[in-house]
Coordinates of C-alpha atoms in Angstrom, one line a residue:
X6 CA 8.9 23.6 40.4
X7 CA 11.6 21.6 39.6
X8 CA 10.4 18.6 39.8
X9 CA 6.5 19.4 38.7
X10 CA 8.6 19.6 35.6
X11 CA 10.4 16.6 35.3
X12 CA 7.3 14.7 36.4
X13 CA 5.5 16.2 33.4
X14 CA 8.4 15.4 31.2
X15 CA 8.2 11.7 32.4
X16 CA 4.7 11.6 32.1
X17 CA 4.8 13.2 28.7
X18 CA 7.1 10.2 27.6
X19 CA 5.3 7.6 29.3
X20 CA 3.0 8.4 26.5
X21 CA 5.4 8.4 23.8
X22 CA 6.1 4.9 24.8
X23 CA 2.9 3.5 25.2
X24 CA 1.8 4.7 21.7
X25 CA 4.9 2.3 20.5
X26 CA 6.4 4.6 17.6
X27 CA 7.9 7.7 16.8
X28 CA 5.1 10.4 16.8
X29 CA 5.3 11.6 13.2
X30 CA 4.3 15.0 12.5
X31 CA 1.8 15.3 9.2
X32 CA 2.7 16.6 6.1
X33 CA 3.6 20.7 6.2
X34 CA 3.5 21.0 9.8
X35 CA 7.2 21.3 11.4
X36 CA 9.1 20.2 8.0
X37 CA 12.5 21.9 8.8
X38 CA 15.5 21.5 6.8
X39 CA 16.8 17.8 5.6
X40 CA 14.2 15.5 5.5
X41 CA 14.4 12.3 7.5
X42 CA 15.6 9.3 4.5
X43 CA 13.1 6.6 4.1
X44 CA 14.8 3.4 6.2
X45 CA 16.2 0.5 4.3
X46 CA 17.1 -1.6 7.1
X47 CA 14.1 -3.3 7.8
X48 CA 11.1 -5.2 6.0
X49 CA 9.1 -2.2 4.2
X50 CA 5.8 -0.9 5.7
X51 CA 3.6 -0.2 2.6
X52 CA 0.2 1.7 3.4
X53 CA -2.3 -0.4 1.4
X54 CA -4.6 1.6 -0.1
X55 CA -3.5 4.0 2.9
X56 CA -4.3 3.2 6.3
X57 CA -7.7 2.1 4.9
X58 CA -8.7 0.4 8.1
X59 CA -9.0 3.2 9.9
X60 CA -10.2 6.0 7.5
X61 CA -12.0 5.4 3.6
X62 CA -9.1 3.5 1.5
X63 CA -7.1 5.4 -1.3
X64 CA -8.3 9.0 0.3
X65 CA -6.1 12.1 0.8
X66 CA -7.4 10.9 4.6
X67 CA -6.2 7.7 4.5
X68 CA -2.6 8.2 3.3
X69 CA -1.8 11.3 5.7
X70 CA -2.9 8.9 8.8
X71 CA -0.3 6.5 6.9
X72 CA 2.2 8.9 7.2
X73 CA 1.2 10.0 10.4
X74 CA 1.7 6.5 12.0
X75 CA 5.1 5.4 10.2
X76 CA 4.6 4.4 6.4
X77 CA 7.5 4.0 4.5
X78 CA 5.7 3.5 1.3
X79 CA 1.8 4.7 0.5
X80 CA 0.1 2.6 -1.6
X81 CA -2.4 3.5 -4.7
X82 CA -4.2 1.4 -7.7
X83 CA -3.9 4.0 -10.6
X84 CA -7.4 4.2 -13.1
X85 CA -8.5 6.6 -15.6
X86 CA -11.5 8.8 -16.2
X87 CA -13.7 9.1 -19.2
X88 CA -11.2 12.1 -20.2
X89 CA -8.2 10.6 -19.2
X90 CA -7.0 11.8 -15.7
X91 CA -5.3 9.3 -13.8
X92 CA -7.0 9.0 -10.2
X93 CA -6.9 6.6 -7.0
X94 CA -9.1 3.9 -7.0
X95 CA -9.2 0.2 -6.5
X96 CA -12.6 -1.1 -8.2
X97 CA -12.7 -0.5 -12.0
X98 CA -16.8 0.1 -10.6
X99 CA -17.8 2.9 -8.2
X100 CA -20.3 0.8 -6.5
X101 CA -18.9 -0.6 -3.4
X102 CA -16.7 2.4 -2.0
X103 CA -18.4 5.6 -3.0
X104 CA -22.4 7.0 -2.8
X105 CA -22.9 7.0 -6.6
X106 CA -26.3 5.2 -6.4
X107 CA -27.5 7.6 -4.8
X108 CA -26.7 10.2 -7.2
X109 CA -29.8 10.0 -9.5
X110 CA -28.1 11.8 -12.4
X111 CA -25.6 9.3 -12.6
X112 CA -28.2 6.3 -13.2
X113 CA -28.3 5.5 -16.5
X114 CA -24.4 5.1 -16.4
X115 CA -25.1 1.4 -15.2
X116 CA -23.2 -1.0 -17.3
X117 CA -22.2 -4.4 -17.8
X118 CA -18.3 -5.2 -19.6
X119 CA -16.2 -8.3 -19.5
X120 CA -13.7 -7.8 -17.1
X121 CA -10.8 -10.7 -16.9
X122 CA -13.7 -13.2 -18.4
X123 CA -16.3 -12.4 -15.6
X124 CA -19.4 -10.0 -16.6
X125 CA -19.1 -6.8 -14.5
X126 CA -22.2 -4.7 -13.8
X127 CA -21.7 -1.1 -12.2
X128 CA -20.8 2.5 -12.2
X129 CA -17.5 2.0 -14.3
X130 CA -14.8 5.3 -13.5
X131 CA -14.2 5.6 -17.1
X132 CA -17.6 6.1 -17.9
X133 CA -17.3 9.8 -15.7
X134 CA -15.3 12.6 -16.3
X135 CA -12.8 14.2 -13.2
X136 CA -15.5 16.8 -12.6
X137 CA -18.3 14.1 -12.5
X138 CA -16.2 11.7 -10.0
X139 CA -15.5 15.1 -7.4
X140 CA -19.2 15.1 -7.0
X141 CA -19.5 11.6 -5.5
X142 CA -17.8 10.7 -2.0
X143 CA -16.1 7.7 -0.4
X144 CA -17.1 5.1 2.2
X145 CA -15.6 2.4 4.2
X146 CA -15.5 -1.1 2.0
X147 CA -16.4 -3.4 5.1
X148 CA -19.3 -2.7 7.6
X149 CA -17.3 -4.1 10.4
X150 CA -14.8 -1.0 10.5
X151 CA -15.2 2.5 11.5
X152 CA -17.9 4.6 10.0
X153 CA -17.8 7.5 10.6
X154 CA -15.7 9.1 8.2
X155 CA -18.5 7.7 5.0
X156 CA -19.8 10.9 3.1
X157 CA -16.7 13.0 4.0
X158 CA -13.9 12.7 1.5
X159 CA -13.6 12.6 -2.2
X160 CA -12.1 10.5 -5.2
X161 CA -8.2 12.0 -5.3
X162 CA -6.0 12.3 -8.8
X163 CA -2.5 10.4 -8.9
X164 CA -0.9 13.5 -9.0
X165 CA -2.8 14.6 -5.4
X166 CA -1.7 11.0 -4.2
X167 CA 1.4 12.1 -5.6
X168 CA 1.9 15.5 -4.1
X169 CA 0.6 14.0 -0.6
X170 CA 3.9 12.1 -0.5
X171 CA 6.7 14.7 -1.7
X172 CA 4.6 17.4 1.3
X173 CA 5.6 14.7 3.7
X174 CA 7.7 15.8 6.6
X175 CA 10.0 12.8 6.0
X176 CA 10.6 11.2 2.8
X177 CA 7.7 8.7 2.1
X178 CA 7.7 6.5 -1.0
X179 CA 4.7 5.7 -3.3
X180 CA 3.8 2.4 -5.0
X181 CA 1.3 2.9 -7.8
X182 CA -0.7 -0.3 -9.4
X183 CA -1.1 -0.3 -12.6
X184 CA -4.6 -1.0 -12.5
X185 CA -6.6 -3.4 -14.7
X186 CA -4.5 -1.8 -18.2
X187 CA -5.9 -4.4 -20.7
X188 CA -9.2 -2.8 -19.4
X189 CA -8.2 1.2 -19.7
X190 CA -6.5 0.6 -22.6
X191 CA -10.2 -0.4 -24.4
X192 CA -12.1 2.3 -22.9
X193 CA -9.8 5.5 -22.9
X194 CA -8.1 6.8 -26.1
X195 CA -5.3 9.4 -25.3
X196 CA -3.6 11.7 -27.9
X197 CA -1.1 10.5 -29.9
X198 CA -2.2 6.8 -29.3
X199 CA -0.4 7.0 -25.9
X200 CA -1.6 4.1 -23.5
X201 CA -2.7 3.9 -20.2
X202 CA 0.8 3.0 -19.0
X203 CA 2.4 6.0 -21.1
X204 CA -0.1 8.6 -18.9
X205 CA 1.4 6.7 -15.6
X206 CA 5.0 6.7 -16.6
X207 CA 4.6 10.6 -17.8
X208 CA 3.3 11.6 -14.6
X209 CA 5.7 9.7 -12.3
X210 CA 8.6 11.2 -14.3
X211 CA 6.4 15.0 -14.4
X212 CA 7.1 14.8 -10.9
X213 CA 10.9 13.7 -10.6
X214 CA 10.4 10.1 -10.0
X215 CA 13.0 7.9 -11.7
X216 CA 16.2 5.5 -10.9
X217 CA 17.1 2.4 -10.0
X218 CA 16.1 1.0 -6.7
X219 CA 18.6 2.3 -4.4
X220 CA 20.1 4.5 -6.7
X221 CA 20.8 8.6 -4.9
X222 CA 17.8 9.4 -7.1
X223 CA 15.3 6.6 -6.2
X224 CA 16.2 7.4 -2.5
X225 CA 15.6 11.4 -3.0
X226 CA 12.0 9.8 -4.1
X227 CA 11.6 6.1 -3.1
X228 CA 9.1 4.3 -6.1
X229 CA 8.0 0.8 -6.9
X230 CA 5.6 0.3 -10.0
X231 CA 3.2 -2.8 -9.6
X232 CA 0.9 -4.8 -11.6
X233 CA -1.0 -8.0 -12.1
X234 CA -0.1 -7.7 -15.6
X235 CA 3.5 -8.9 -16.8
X236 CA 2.9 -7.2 -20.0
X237 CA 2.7 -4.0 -18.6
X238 CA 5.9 -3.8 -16.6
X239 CA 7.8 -5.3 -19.3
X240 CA 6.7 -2.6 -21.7
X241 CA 7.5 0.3 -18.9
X242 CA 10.7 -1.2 -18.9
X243 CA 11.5 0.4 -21.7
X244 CA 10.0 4.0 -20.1
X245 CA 11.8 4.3 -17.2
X246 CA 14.4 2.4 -14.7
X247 CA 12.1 2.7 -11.5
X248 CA 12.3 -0.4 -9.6
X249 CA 8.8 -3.0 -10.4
X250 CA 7.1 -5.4 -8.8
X251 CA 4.7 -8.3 -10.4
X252 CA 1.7 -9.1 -8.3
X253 CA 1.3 -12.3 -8.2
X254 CA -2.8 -13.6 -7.4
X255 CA -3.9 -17.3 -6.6
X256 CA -2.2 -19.9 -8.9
X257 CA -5.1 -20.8 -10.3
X258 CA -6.1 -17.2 -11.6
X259 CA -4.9 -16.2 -15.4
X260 CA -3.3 -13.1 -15.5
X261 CA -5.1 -10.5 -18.0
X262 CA -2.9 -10.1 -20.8
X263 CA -1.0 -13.3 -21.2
X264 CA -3.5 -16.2 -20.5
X265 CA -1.0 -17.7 -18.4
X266 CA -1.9 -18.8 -15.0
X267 CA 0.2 -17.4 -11.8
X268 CA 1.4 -21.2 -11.1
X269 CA 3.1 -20.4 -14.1
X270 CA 4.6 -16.9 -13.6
X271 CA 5.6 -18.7 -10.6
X272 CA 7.9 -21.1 -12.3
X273 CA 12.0 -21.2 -11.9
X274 CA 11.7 -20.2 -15.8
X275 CA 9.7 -17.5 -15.8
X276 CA 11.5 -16.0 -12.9
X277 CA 14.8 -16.4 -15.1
X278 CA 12.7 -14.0 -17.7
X279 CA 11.0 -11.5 -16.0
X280 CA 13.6 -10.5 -13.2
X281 CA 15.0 -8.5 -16.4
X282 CA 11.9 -6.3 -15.6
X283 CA 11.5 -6.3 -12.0
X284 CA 13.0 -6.2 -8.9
X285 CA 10.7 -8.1 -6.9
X286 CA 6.9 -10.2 -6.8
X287 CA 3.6 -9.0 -4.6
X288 CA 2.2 -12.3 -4.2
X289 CA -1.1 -12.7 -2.0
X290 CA -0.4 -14.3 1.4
X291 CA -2.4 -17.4 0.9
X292 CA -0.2 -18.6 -2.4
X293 CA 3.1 -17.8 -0.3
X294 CA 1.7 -20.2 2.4
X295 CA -1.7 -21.7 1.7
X296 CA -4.8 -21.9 4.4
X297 CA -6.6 -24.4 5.4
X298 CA -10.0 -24.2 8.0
X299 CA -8.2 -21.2 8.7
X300 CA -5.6 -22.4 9.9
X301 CA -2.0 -21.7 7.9
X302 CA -0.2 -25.0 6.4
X303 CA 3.4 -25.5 5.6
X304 CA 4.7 -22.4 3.5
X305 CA 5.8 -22.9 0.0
X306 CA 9.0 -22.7 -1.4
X307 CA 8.3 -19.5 -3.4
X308 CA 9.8 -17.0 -0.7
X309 CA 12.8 -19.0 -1.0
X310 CA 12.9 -19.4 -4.8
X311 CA 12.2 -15.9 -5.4
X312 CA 15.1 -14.4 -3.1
X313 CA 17.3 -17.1 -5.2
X314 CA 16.7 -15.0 -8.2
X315 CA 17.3 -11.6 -6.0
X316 CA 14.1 -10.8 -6.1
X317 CA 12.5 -9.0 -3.2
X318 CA 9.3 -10.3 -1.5
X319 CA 6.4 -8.0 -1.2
X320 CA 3.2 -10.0 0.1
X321 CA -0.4 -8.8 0.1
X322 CA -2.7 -7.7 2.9
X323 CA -2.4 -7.7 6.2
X324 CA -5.3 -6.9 8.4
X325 CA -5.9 -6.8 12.0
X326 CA -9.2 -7.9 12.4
X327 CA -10.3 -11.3 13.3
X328 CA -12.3 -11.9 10.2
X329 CA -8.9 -11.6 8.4
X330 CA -6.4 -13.4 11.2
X331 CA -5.8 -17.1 10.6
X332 CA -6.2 -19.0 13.9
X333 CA -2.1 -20.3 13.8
X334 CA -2.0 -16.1 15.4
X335 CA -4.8 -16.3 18.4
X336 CA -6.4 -12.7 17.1
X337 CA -3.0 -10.9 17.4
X338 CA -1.9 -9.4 14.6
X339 CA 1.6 -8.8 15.6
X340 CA 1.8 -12.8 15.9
X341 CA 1.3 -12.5 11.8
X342 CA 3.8 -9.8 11.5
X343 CA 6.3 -11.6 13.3
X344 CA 5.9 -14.8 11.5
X345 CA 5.9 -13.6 8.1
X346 CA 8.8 -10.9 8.8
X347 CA 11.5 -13.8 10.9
X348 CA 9.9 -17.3 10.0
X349 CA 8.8 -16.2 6.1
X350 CA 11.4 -13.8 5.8
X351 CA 9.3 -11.2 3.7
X352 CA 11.2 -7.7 2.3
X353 CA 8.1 -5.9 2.4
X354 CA 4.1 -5.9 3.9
X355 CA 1.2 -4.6 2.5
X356 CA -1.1 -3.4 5.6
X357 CA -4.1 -1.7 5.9
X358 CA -3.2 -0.7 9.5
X359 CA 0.3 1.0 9.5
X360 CA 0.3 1.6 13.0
X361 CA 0.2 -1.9 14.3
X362 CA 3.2 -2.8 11.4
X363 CA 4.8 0.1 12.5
X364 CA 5.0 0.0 16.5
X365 CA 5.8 -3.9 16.2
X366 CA 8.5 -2.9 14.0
X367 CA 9.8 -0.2 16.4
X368 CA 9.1 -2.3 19.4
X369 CA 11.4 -5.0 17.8
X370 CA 13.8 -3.4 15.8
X371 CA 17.7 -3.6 16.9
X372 CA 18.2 -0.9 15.4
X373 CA 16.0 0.9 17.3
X374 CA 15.7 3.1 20.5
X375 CA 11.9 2.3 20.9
X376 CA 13.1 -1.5 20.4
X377 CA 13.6 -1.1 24.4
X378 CA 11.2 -2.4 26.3
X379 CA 8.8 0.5 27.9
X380 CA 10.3 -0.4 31.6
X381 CA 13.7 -0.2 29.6
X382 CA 12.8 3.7 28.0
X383 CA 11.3 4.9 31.2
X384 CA 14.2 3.7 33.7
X385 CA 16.7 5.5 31.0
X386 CA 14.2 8.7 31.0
X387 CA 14.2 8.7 34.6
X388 CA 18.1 8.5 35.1
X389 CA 18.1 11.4 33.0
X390 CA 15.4 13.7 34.8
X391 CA 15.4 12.7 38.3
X392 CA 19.1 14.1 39.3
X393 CA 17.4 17.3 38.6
X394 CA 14.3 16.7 40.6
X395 CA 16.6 15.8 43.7
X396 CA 18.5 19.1 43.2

């Protein structure tokens, strides 16, 4: 009996092992006391959108499999509806990620607006109230990933997002876009001739967010605020101390509100200016170390240059399928992760698959007991059991 019991008790971690992390339980199932702190040790693993390549991206789905596998952050772009509730969604149009076409009351909601100089045609979210967006439901952005979960969930609120976090078992942080702002600043009017950033900053702080990063408060509830738009973050500055981030896009790209391109917000100078604001840049992969045939080319000196002006380095996405995987990486995404995080020397990754980032992360980590290698864990588990087994 004896041993039937320590064989199950091997066997039982034998799994553990081969999953590669710690099995997280999800949020309001087996919270007791304390909760675990959000680690600070290691590059961060930010949920993109949630763990969007496995379920619908920015769904209450999405971010709970996050959690589930290991996020320390969970990732949203913040937009407004036609009456001013904040939700979570990436497009400023419906089109690509939800079933609105085939609502037919919704048809004559088509429209075309200037969008950061490029005509937009679609179902814009502030052209629908909250109540009209519940109707609708999500679907998976790229044909090539899993299916099945289309037609199932709906558009969330940034204060569901929100809640999904602070019910996590552990403490998870959250890192809200600031989403398109020149954009929802046109099209929504709130009270008082509050702006879009106003309604973000009011909820965050609604809901105890606040302090500097690191600060006993930030830790309580880890934050970053992010957006394309310098503007935007400097203006927050004057709302609230949470740690920011400026997203930086190709070089070539202007950024919406100051007609500057990103080579230029990418300059010795401006970094002198805007680390007043934030703590850290999100810049996309390809301008950190540019691409070639597919093949990576000799990284840039903006990693370096940035951590010169303390700023933290936050880089944008990393995906696991082949379409995504330069060649430099043979199809193996942890090849990418271990690049950027020891050769680049990153502070943070934006995945869409928060497993992978997270069991490479265990499997590697120093600091951690699932750093062992699986023949490592199971002779230590067996040292344990088998003295029993014998007697």
């Amino acid at each position: 009996m004896i041993l039937t019991k320590c064989l199950t008790l091997i066997w039982l971690s034998l799994l553990t092992v081969c999953a590669g992390r710690t099995l997280h339980p999800l949020p309001g199932k087996g919270c007791q006391g304390a909760k675990l702190p959000i680690q600070t040790s290691r590059p961060y693993n930010i949920a993109h959108r949630g763990s969007n390549g496995e379920i619908p991206e920015e769904t209450a789905a999405a971010y709970l499999r996050a959690i589930e596998e290991g996020a320390d952050f969970i990732e949203t772009d913040v937009l407004s509806t036609k009456d001013g509730v904040l939700i979570c969604f990436h497009d400023v149009i419906l089109d690509e990620t939800t079933n609105v076409a085939s609502h037919k009351e919704f048809a004559d909601r088509n429209r075309t607006y200037e969008v950061q100089g490029f005509n937009i045609t679609g179902f814009f979210t502030f052209n629908f109230t909250l109540k009209e967006l519940k109707k609708l439901r999500t679907k998976q952005r790229y044909s090539f990933r899993d299916q099945q979960y289309n037609g199932m969930y709906p558009i969330i609120t940034f204060e569901e997002f929100i809640n999904i976090a602070r019910d996590a078992p552990r403490v998870v942080g959250i890192y809200p876009e600031i989403k398109n702002p020149v954009l929802m600043n046109q099209h929504v009017k709130w009270p008082c001739g509050k702006r879009f950033e106003d309604k973000v900053v009011e909820t965050l702080k609604k809901y105890g967010y606040g302090g500097s990063y690191l600060s006993k408060k930030w830790l309580k509830r880890p934050l970053f605020i992010q957006s394309f738009a310098p503007s935007s973050l400097v203006y927050i500055s004057d709302l609230t101390d949470s740690p920011k981030v400026l997203l930086i896009d190709d070089v070539t790209v202007l950024t919406e509100d100051t007609n500057q391109t990103y080579a230029e917000i990418t300059s010795d100078m401006y970094f002198n200016y805007i680390k007043q604001y934030v703590v850290g840049i999100g810049p996309w992969k390809d301008t950190v170390v540019p691409v070639s045939n597919s093949y990576i080319q000799a990284p840039t000196d903006l990693v370096k240059r940035a951590h010169a002006h303390n700023l933290q380095v936050h880089p944008y996405t990393y995906r696991n399928e082949n379409e995504f995987l330069h060649l430099n990486f043979s199809q193996d995404p942890y090849k990418e992760y271990e690049y950027w995080i020891n050769e680049i020397g990153v502070d943070g990754l934006f995945t869409d698959f928060t497993g992978s980032l997270h069991n490479y992360q265990e499997w590697t980590s120093p600091l951690s007991e699932t750093s062992k290698s699986p023949r490592q864990l199971l002779t230590q588990i067996a040292s344990l059991v088998l003295p029993y087994a014998k007697a």
